[in-house]
PDB file of C-alpha atoms in Angstrom:
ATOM      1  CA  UNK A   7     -20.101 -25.483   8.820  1.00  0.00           C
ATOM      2  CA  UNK A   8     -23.795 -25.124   9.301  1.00  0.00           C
ATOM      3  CA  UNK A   9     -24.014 -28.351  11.409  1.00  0.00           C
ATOM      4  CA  UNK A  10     -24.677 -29.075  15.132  1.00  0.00           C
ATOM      5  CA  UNK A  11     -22.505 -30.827  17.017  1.00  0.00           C
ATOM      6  CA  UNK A  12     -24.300 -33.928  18.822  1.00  0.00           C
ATOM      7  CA  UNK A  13     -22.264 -34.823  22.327  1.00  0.00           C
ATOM      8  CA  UNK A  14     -24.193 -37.887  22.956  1.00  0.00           C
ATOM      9  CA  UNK A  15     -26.849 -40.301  22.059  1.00  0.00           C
ATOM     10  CA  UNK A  16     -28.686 -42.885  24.476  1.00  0.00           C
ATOM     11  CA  UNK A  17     -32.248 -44.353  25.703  1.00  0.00           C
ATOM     12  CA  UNK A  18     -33.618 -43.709  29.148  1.00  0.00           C
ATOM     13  CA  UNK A  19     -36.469 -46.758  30.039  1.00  0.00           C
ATOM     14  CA  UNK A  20     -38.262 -46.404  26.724  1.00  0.00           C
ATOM     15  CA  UNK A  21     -37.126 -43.233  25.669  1.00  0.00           C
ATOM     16  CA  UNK A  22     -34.209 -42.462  23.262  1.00  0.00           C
ATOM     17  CA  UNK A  23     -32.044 -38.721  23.456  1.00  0.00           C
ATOM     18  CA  UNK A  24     -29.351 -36.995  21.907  1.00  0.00           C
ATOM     19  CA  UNK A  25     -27.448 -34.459  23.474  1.00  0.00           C
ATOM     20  CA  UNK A  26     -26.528 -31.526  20.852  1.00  0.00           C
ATOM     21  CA  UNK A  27     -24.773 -28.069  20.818  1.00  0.00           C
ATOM     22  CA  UNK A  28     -27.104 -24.863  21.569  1.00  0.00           C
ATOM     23  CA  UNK A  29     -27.417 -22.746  19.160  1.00  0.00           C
ATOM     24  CA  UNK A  30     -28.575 -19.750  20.159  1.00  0.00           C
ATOM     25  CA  UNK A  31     -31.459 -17.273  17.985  1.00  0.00           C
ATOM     26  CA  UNK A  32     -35.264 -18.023  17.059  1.00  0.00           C
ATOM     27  CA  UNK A  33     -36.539 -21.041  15.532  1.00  0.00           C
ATOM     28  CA  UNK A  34     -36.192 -21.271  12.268  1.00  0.00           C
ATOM     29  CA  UNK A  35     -40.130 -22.540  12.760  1.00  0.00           C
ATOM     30  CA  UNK A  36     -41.460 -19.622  14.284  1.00  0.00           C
ATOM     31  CA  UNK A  37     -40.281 -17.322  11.280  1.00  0.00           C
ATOM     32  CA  UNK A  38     -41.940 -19.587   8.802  1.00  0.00           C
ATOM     33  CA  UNK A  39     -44.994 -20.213  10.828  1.00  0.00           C
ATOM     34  CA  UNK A  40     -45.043 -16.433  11.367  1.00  0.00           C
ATOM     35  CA  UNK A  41     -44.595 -15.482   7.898  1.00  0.00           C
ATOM     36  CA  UNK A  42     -41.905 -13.190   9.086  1.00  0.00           C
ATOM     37  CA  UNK A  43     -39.196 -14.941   6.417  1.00  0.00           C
ATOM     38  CA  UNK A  44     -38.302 -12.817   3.242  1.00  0.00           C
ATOM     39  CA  UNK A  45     -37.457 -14.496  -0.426  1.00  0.00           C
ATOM     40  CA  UNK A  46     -34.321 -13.149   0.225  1.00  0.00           C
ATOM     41  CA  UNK A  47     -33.987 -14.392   4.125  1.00  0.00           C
ATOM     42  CA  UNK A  48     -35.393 -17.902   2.742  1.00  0.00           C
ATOM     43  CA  UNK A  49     -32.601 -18.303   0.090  1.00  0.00           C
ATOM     44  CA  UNK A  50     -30.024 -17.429   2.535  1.00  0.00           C
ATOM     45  CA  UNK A  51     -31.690 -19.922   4.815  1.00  0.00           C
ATOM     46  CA  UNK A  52     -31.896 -23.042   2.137  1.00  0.00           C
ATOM     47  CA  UNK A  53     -27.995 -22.155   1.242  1.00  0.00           C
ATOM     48  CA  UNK A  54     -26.398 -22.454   4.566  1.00  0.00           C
ATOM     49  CA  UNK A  55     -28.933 -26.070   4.955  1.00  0.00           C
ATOM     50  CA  UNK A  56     -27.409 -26.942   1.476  1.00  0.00           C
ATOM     51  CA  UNK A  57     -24.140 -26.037   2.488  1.00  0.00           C
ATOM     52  CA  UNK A  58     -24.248 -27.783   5.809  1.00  0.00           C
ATOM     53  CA  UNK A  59     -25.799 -31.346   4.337  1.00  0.00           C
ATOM     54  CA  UNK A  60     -22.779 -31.007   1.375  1.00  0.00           C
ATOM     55  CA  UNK A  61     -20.530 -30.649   4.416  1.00  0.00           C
ATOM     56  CA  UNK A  62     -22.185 -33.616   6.032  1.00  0.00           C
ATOM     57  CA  UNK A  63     -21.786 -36.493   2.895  1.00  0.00           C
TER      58      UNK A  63
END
């Protein structure tokens, strides 16, 4: 849960990519830079993260 799903990894000349799942919405970014994210939005927010990187180890 909570974590994108990478398809594919590789370097092209001296560049290195990773293909990942879209997911679709708004930038997580833009809310924060916009100051659009509520204490209660932004606790939601560092859960799920939390959640995903527990998930993840």
């Amino acid at each position: 849960p909570n974590i994108v799903r990478v398809y594919d990894t590789g370097d092209f000349g001296d560049h290195l990519y990773f293909t990942m799942e879209l997911v679709e919405g708004q930038p997580l970014s833009d809310l924060i830079d916009h100051k659009r994210l509520s204490l209660r939005r932004a606790v939601e927010v560092a859960r799920d993260v939390a959640l995903g990187l527990q998930h993840a180890h």
